[in-house]
Amino acid sequence: MLDDVDRRILRHYQAEPTLAMPELAERAGVTSATCWRRVERMRGEGVIEGVEAVIDWRALGYAVEVSLRVTLDKSQPRAFDEFLAAAREVPEVLEMQTFIGRTDVRLSVIARDLEHYQGLYRDRILTLPHIADLEALMHIAKIKWDEGLPV
């Protein structure tokens, strides 16, 4: 269970994960030793899973993002496993989510431009196994994107 000190540490840590431990401790209002112990405990408990670099794929020349809603042929016993394994092999697939309902899987796909996307769609996406239906949603604007949690 997290207490108020843990929550203060997490708020500052998720806002600025590159802070040195003494600075994080100062902002959270605790000693460096206390801060270090608590951060290590939260890592051990899986509360803090890691720190990652966020790279703007647009800066690398990718201008198109598409969400693909995929309905699988569920009459095939290993449809999910085989589809997900094959989709993992497509480097332009950044994210995969599974659902219960009409849509089984959502893929987030990036491409350099529409021509690149068209080739990717034709040669890599449509050849994925067990697709019964596929709907493409072209991203126009990202209105809100925040992975920070209200701690």
PDB file of C-alpha atoms in Angstrom:
ATOM      1  CA  MET A   1       0.000   0.000   0.000  1.00  0.00           C
ATOM      2  CA  LEU A   2       1.328   3.432  -0.900  1.00  0.00           C
ATOM      3  CA  ASP A   3       1.358   6.208   1.662  1.00  0.00           C
ATOM      4  CA  ASP A   4       1.520   9.978   1.144  1.00  0.00           C
ATOM      5  CA  VAL A   5       5.343   9.975   1.007  1.00  0.00           C
ATOM      6  CA  ASP A   6       5.344   7.291  -1.719  1.00  0.00           C
ATOM      7  CA  ARG A   7       2.784   9.283  -3.681  1.00  0.00           C
ATOM      8  CA  ARG A   8       4.846  12.490  -3.389  1.00  0.00           C
ATOM      9  CA  ILE A   9       7.926  10.644  -4.604  1.00  0.00           C
ATOM     10  CA  LEU A  10       5.989   9.112  -7.518  1.00  0.00           C
ATOM     11  CA  ARG A  11       4.470  12.474  -8.530  1.00  0.00           C
ATOM     12  CA  HIS A  12       7.898  14.077  -8.821  1.00  0.00           C
ATOM     13  CA  TYR A  13       9.542  10.978 -10.293  1.00  0.00           C
ATOM     14  CA  GLN A  14       7.011  10.557 -13.108  1.00  0.00           C
ATOM     15  CA  ALA A  15       7.125  14.299 -13.865  1.00  0.00           C
ATOM     16  CA  GLU A  16      10.932  14.274 -14.119  1.00  0.00           C
ATOM     17  CA  PRO A  17      12.433  10.763 -14.058  1.00  0.00           C
ATOM     18  CA  THR A  18      15.975  11.993 -14.730  1.00  0.00           C
ATOM     19  CA  LEU A  19      16.222  13.797 -11.376  1.00  0.00           C
ATOM     20  CA  ALA A  20      19.163  12.764  -9.224  1.00  0.00           C
ATOM     21  CA  MET A  21      18.065  11.028  -6.030  1.00  0.00           C
ATOM     22  CA  PRO A  22      19.020  13.984  -3.769  1.00  0.00           C
ATOM     23  CA  GLU A  23      16.929  16.375  -5.892  1.00  0.00           C
ATOM     24  CA  LEU A  24      13.996  13.940  -5.967  1.00  0.00           C
ATOM     25  CA  ALA A  25      14.254  13.563  -2.192  1.00  0.00           C
ATOM     26  CA  GLU A  26      14.311  17.328  -1.694  1.00  0.00           C
ATOM     27  CA  ARG A  27      11.245  17.854  -3.868  1.00  0.00           C
ATOM     28  CA  ALA A  28       9.394  15.043  -2.080  1.00  0.00           C
ATOM     29  CA  GLY A  29      10.395  16.428   1.316  1.00  0.00           C
ATOM     30  CA  VAL A  30      12.350  13.390   2.556  1.00  0.00           C
ATOM     31  CA  THR A  31      15.981  12.442   3.077  1.00  0.00           C
ATOM     32  CA  SER A  32      17.987  10.944   0.211  1.00  0.00           C
ATOM     33  CA  ALA A  33      18.280   7.629   2.057  1.00  0.00           C
ATOM     34  CA  THR A  34      14.519   7.443   2.642  1.00  0.00           C
ATOM     35  CA  CYS A  35      13.823   8.369  -0.966  1.00  0.00           C
ATOM     36  CA  TRP A  36      16.270   5.769  -2.279  1.00  0.00           C
ATOM     37  CA  ARG A  37      14.822   3.007  -0.061  1.00  0.00           C
ATOM     38  CA  ARG A  38      11.272   3.826  -1.102  1.00  0.00           C
ATOM     39  CA  VAL A  39      12.099   4.022  -4.815  1.00  0.00           C
ATOM     40  CA  GLU A  40      13.913   0.680  -4.587  1.00  0.00           C
ATOM     41  CA  ARG A  41      10.980  -0.867  -2.700  1.00  0.00           C
ATOM     42  CA  MET A  42       8.512   0.406  -5.334  1.00  0.00           C
ATOM     43  CA  ARG A  43      10.740  -1.008  -8.088  1.00  0.00           C
ATOM     44  CA  GLY A  44      10.860  -4.356  -6.305  1.00  0.00           C
ATOM     45  CA  GLU A  45       7.081  -4.382  -5.874  1.00  0.00           C
ATOM     46  CA  GLY A  46       6.537  -3.547  -9.547  1.00  0.00           C
ATOM     47  CA  VAL A  47       5.006  -0.120  -8.886  1.00  0.00           C
ATOM     48  CA  ILE A  48       7.870   1.464 -10.850  1.00  0.00           C
ATOM     49  CA  GLU A  49       8.428  -0.711 -13.893  1.00  0.00           C
ATOM     50  CA  GLY A  50      11.246   1.265 -15.456  1.00  0.00           C
ATOM     51  CA  VAL A  51      12.308   4.480 -17.120  1.00  0.00           C
ATOM     52  CA  GLU A  52      12.255   4.847 -20.872  1.00  0.00           C
ATOM     53  CA  ALA A  53      13.231   7.355 -23.509  1.00  0.00           C
ATOM     54  CA  VAL A  54      10.309   8.759 -25.477  1.00  0.00           C
ATOM     55  CA  ILE A  55      11.371   9.408 -29.057  1.00  0.00           C
ATOM     56  CA  ASP A  56       9.234  11.518 -31.361  1.00  0.00           C
ATOM     57  CA  TRP A  57       8.828   9.278 -34.402  1.00  0.00           C
ATOM     58  CA  ARG A  58       7.876  12.339 -36.474  1.00  0.00           C
ATOM     59  CA  ALA A  59      11.402  13.682 -35.928  1.00  0.00           C
ATOM     60  CA  LEU A  60      12.653  10.459 -37.529  1.00  0.00           C
ATOM     61  CA  GLY A  61      10.612  11.024 -40.689  1.00  0.00           C
ATOM     62  CA  TYR A  62       7.380   9.195 -39.876  1.00  0.00           C
ATOM     63  CA  ALA A  63       4.393  11.402 -40.718  1.00  0.00           C
ATOM     64  CA  VAL A  64       1.460   8.966 -40.771  1.00  0.00           C
ATOM     65  CA  GLU A  65      -0.163   7.147 -37.861  1.00  0.00           C
ATOM     66  CA  VAL A  66      -3.038   4.727 -38.343  1.00  0.00           C
ATOM     67  CA  SER A  67      -5.062   2.708 -35.872  1.00  0.00           C
ATOM     68  CA  LEU A  68      -6.192  -0.600 -37.265  1.00  0.00           C
ATOM     69  CA  ARG A  69      -9.161  -2.345 -35.674  1.00  0.00           C
ATOM     70  CA  VAL A  70      -8.875  -6.022 -36.385  1.00  0.00           C
ATOM     71  CA  THR A  71     -11.556  -8.689 -36.051  1.00  0.00           C
ATOM     72  CA  LEU A  72     -10.093 -12.179 -36.140  1.00  0.00           C
ATOM     73  CA  ASP A  73     -11.512 -15.408 -37.488  1.00  0.00           C
ATOM     74  CA  LYS A  74     -12.177 -16.985 -34.118  1.00  0.00           C
ATOM     75  CA  SER A  75     -13.129 -20.318 -35.668  1.00  0.00           C
ATOM     76  CA  GLN A  76      -9.388 -20.980 -35.814  1.00  0.00           C
ATOM     77  CA  PRO A  77      -8.167 -22.306 -32.426  1.00  0.00           C
ATOM     78  CA  ARG A  78      -4.850 -20.373 -32.366  1.00  0.00           C
ATOM     79  CA  ALA A  79      -6.017 -17.263 -34.227  1.00  0.00           C
ATOM     80  CA  PHE A  80      -5.076 -14.807 -31.469  1.00  0.00           C
ATOM     81  CA  ASP A  81      -1.657 -16.284 -30.759  1.00  0.00           C
ATOM     82  CA  GLU A  82      -0.684 -16.617 -34.416  1.00  0.00           C
ATOM     83  CA  PHE A  83      -1.948 -13.143 -35.338  1.00  0.00           C
ATOM     84  CA  LEU A  84      -0.181 -11.456 -32.403  1.00  0.00           C
ATOM     85  CA  ALA A  85       3.086 -13.307 -33.058  1.00  0.00           C
ATOM     86  CA  ALA A  86       3.058 -12.256 -36.724  1.00  0.00           C
ATOM     87  CA  ALA A  87       2.078  -8.646 -35.935  1.00  0.00           C
ATOM     88  CA  ARG A  88       4.984  -8.368 -33.465  1.00  0.00           C
ATOM     89  CA  GLU A  89       7.325  -8.962 -36.406  1.00  0.00           C
ATOM     90  CA  VAL A  90       6.182  -5.770 -38.209  1.00  0.00           C
ATOM     91  CA  PRO A  91       8.535  -3.001 -36.979  1.00  0.00           C
ATOM     92  CA  GLU A  92       6.078  -0.237 -37.843  1.00  0.00           C
ATOM     93  CA  VAL A  93       3.512  -1.669 -35.411  1.00  0.00           C
ATOM     94  CA  LEU A  94       4.184   0.374 -32.282  1.00  0.00           C
ATOM     95  CA  GLU A  95       1.384  -0.851 -30.068  1.00  0.00           C
ATOM     96  CA  MET A  96      -0.986  -3.795 -29.885  1.00  0.00           C
ATOM     97  CA  GLN A  97      -4.050  -4.001 -27.653  1.00  0.00           C
ATOM     98  CA  THR A  98      -6.563  -6.812 -27.323  1.00  0.00           C
ATOM     99  CA  PHE A  99     -10.256  -6.335 -26.574  1.00  0.00           C
ATOM    100  CA  ILE A 100     -13.403  -8.230 -25.764  1.00  0.00           C
ATOM    101  CA  GLY A 101     -16.124  -7.334 -28.239  1.00  0.00           C
ATOM    102  CA  ARG A 102     -16.464  -6.895 -31.983  1.00  0.00           C
ATOM    103  CA  THR A 103     -12.890  -5.626 -32.311  1.00  0.00           C
ATOM    104  CA  ASP A 104     -10.361  -8.192 -31.153  1.00  0.00           C
ATOM    105  CA  VAL A 105      -7.104  -6.288 -31.621  1.00  0.00           C
ATOM    106  CA  ARG A 106      -6.038  -2.698 -32.233  1.00  0.00           C
ATOM    107  CA  LEU A 107      -2.718  -2.013 -33.891  1.00  0.00           C
ATOM    108  CA  SER A 108      -1.040   1.382 -33.866  1.00  0.00           C
ATOM    109  CA  VAL A 109       0.997   1.655 -37.074  1.00  0.00           C
ATOM    110  CA  ILE A 110       3.353   4.391 -38.294  1.00  0.00           C
ATOM    111  CA  ALA A 111       4.617   5.093 -41.794  1.00  0.00           C
ATOM    112  CA  ARG A 112       6.845   7.692 -43.444  1.00  0.00           C
ATOM    113  CA  ASP A 113       4.084   8.838 -45.791  1.00  0.00           C
ATOM    114  CA  LEU A 114       0.899   7.539 -47.459  1.00  0.00           C
ATOM    115  CA  GLU A 115       2.851   5.665 -50.127  1.00  0.00           C
ATOM    116  CA  HIS A 116       4.866   3.853 -47.459  1.00  0.00           C
ATOM    117  CA  TYR A 117       1.663   3.102 -45.524  1.00  0.00           C
ATOM    118  CA  GLN A 118      -0.020   1.725 -48.651  1.00  0.00           C
ATOM    119  CA  GLY A 119       2.861  -0.687 -49.234  1.00  0.00           C
ATOM    120  CA  LEU A 120       2.993  -1.636 -45.563  1.00  0.00           C
ATOM    121  CA  TYR A 121      -0.761  -2.226 -45.502  1.00  0.00           C
ATOM    122  CA  ARG A 122      -0.748  -4.319 -48.663  1.00  0.00           C
ATOM    123  CA  ASP A 123       2.442  -6.312 -48.043  1.00  0.00           C
ATOM    124  CA  ARG A 124       2.629  -6.701 -44.255  1.00  0.00           C
ATOM    125  CA  ILE A 125      -0.764  -6.006 -42.643  1.00  0.00           C
ATOM    126  CA  LEU A 126      -3.129  -7.760 -45.052  1.00  0.00           C
ATOM    127  CA  THR A 127      -0.886 -10.835 -44.994  1.00  0.00           C
ATOM    128  CA  LEU A 128      -1.224 -11.252 -41.221  1.00  0.00           C
ATOM    129  CA  PRO A 129      -3.029 -14.512 -40.409  1.00  0.00           C
ATOM    130  CA  HIS A 130      -6.671 -14.967 -39.408  1.00  0.00           C
ATOM    131  CA  ILE A 131      -8.017 -11.488 -40.260  1.00  0.00           C
ATOM    132  CA  ALA A 132     -11.799 -11.590 -40.729  1.00  0.00           C
ATOM    133  CA  ASP A 133     -12.326  -7.803 -40.823  1.00  0.00           C
ATOM    134  CA  LEU A 134     -10.082  -4.759 -40.740  1.00  0.00           C
ATOM    135  CA  GLU A 135     -10.897  -1.094 -40.244  1.00  0.00           C
ATOM    136  CA  ALA A 136      -8.295   1.650 -40.635  1.00  0.00           C
ATOM    137  CA  LEU A 137      -8.564   4.924 -38.737  1.00  0.00           C
ATOM    138  CA  MET A 138      -6.125   7.631 -39.870  1.00  0.00           C
ATOM    139  CA  HIS A 139      -4.928   9.795 -36.982  1.00  0.00           C
ATOM    140  CA  ILE A 140      -5.460  13.494 -37.581  1.00  0.00           C
ATOM    141  CA  ALA A 141      -4.454  15.049 -34.251  1.00  0.00           C
ATOM    142  CA  LYS A 142      -3.406  13.911 -30.817  1.00  0.00           C
ATOM    143  CA  ILE A 143      -5.598  15.859 -28.400  1.00  0.00           C
ATOM    144  CA  LYS A 144      -4.331  14.393 -25.134  1.00  0.00           C
ATOM    145  CA  TRP A 145      -1.427  12.110 -24.441  1.00  0.00           C
ATOM    146  CA  ASP A 146      -0.290  11.695 -20.886  1.00  0.00           C
ATOM    147  CA  GLU A 147       1.018   8.559 -19.292  1.00  0.00           C
ATOM    148  CA  GLY A 148       1.358  10.223 -15.907  1.00  0.00           C
ATOM    149  CA  LEU A 149      -0.958   8.819 -13.254  1.00  0.00           C
ATOM    150  CA  PRO A 150      -2.894  10.890 -10.721  1.00  0.00           C
ATOM    151  CA  VAL A 151      -0.921   9.825  -7.618  1.00  0.00           C
TER     152      VAL A 151
END
